[in-house]
Phi, psi and omega in degrees: 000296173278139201252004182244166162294130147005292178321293175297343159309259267253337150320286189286335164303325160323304171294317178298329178308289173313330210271350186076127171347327176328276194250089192285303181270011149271006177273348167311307168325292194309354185103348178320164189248033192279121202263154164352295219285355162302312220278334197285284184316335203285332203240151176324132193305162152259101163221174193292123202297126172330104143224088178164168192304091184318108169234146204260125177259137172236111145136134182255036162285190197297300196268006171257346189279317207292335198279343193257327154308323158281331166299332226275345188273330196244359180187092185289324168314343188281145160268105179265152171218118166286103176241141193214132191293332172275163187248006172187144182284169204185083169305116160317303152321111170078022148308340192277349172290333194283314208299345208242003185034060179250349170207154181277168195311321182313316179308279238264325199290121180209171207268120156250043166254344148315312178285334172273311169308307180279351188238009146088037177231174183265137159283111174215131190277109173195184188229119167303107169297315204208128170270155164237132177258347168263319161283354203062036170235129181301092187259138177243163130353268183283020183121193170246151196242161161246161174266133149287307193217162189224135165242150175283037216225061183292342216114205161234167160218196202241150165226137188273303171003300194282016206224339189067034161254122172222340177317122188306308169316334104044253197282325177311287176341279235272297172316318177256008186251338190195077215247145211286336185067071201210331192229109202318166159110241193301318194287333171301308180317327201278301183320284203305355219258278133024262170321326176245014164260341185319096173272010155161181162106192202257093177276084164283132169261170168210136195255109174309169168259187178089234189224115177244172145324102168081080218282279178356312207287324172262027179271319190298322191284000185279323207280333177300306186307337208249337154282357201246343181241354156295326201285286230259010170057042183257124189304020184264192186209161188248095157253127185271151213209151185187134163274359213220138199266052182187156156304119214282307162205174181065041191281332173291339177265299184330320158273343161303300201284335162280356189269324215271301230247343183210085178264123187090345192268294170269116168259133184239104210254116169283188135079006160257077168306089178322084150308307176221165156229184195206107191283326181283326198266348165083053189249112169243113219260129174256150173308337178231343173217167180246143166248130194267137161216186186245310171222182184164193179195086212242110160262128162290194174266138184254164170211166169338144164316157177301337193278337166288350162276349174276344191252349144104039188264353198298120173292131195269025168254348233257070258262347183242020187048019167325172197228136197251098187245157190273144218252037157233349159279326191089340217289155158336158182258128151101021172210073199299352169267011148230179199211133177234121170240191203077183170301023193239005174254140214275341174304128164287047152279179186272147163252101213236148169298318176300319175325309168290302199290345120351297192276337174286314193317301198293327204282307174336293198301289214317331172285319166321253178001272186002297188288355190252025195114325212248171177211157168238061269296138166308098155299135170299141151314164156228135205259121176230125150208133177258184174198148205273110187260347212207137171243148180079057030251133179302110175266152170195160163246148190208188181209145187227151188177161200225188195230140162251129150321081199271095176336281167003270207271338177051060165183134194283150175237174163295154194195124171082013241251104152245156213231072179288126177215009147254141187304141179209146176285002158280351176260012146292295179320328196285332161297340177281304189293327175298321243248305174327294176302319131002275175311321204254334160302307166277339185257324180283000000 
């Protein structure tokens, strides 16, 4: 992200400051080798003067929208400002239904000026470069905010590396030719676009190891694809590649729907660990076998957004480059004003949207507390995700579950876990309507 140091940022911000107010951006003009972006971050965002103690949200996801609606509920006295780099929202959740045309692009899509609006906090479209955690300031693209409290919630990125693609040409290929669809917006599109020029042949998917986004979602997306060519009578085939030597969860039904509903349709291979792929030759090499495929969509192993690692927040034990926070508080260790929750947190919860929108709600009250003295006992997240094996009429299975603390072993587990694993159409509907309810939590 930054192409420079810390050091030398806030050097040359310094120098644009001092250099005076006048002309910030004229030595750029003149050719100086002083970059924009000293002249830009030097000076204050343009927004409306704080009133009341500010807290900064960064990532306008599942777990930034729901915090940001909720601080404003649990301590109204907060000034919130949501930044967020896109200009429109884009669920991640139940894409895999739009890929299968069981709901329209209008479903997933939403206004997040609708969400500032109705819930009496600021939106501001910009991109975080950088914290200063000592002065407490937010540097943007478009200037800088100060803090009371900083919140976190960039996400995730990808990592090729773990898959044995690092060449950057590479990874460019690979991103933009065969794009994993985990991070909402151009990749789903590109996915839909893929499914409907597909005319026969070997569609491959791939399930990462570690803790990736959304553990289900791509055995659901296999059984959608594979109803969308069951539909459309397309000569094809789904092969799924899994890194992980099972389906991960929801494993009886998933394999019930591959055996029962798209037999001959899904080759489903487990315990296949992506060594390489070879983009030209449309190869993906495994430890022990290659696979030819035709089309696809290959997720990689995911890790924290880039920016906890740019803020130097990386838990040095953390295999996903996760942010080392404490993990029944969130705050930064050794920094009670900032909080990085959502997926970019090192706790082995799933990272799923009901997961986030959960963990914001509880994080919201603990800063609310914060500011006020107090502190609170710790809530579990709670993990709900149905998934779609059958469509026309949309069918689904699904799981609800909450987390435990193991003293002992010192890492949270599942707790309380119920578990729908044959598929029905009322828990398809029940799928339309949780997700409905989501959307009306963070935007209205």
């Amino acid at each position: 992200m930054n192409k420079f140091s810390r050091r030398s940022f806030f050097k040359l911000s310094g120098i644009t400051a001092a250099a005076a107010a006048t002309t910030p951006l004229a030595a750029c003009a003149s050719g100086s080798d002083i970059p924009h972006a000293a002249g830009i971050t030097g000076k204050a965002a343009d927004l409306p003067k704080a009133k009341g103690p500010r807290v900064v949200v960064v990532g306008g996801g599942w777990s930034g929208l729901t915090m940001a609606k909720y601080l404003k509920k649990e301590h109204p006295d907060f000034d919130v400002v949501l930044i967020e780099k896109r200009g429109l929202f884009m669920s991640c959740p139940i894409t895999n239904l739009w890929l299968a045309d069981q709901v329209k692009l209008e479903f997933l899509d939403h206004s997040f000026l609708d969400a500032a609006k109705n819930n009496n906090y600021i939106f501001f479209n910009a991109t975080v470069i950088d914290v200063d955690r000592k002065s407490r300031k937010v540097y943007t693209e478009q200037g800088y905010l100060k803090y009371e409290y900083l919140v976190l919630a960039p996400g995730i990125d990808y990592n090729y590396s773990a898959i044995g693609v690092t060449d950057p040409v590479d990874v460019n290929t690979l991103k933009t030719n065969y794009p994993a669809g985990f991070m909402p917006g151009s990749e789903h599109l590109s996915i839909k676009n893929k499914l409907a020029e597909f005319e026969g042949g070997v569609f491959v998917l791939t399930v990462p190891q570690g803790n990736y986004r959304c553990l289900p979602a791509p055995y659901e997306r296999t059984c959608m694809v594979a109803a969308e060519f069951k539909k459309q009578k397309i000569k094809g085939k789904v092969l799924l590649l899994d890194g992980n030597p099972d389906i991960t969860i929801k494993k009886d039904g998933f394999h019930h729907a591959f055996d029962e509903l798209y037999k001959g349709i899904v080759e489903y291979q487990p315990g296949a660990i992506i060594k390489s792929v070879d983009v030209a030759g449309k190869t993906i090499k495994t430890e022990f076998d290659s696979y030819k495929f035709d089309d696809g969509a290959i997720y990689p192993r995911v890790r924290a957004s880039r920016l906890i690692e740019t803020l130097g927040l990386v838990k040095p034990d953390s295999p996903q480059f996760e942010a080392n926070i404490d993990p029944f508080k969130y705050n930064v260790i050794g920094d009670e004003h900032v909080y990085v929750t959502g997926d970019a947190r090192p706790m082995g919860f799933s990272k799923s949207g009901n997961t986030s929108n959960s963990e914001a709600h509880y994080v919201a009250k603990v800063i609310a507390a914060h500011a006020q003295g107090k502190e609170i006992p710790w809530e579990s997240p709670h993990t709900v995700c149905f998934s779609a094996v059958m469509i026309d009429p949309l069918e689904s299975i699904s799981v609800d579950a909450h987390y435990k603390y193991n003293e002992k072993e010192k890492h949270f587990g599942f707790y309380d876990v119920k578990m729908v694993q044959n598929w029905s159409a009322d828990r398809g509907q029940a799928n339309l309507e949780w997700a409905r309810g989501m959307y009306r939590d963070m935007f209205s």
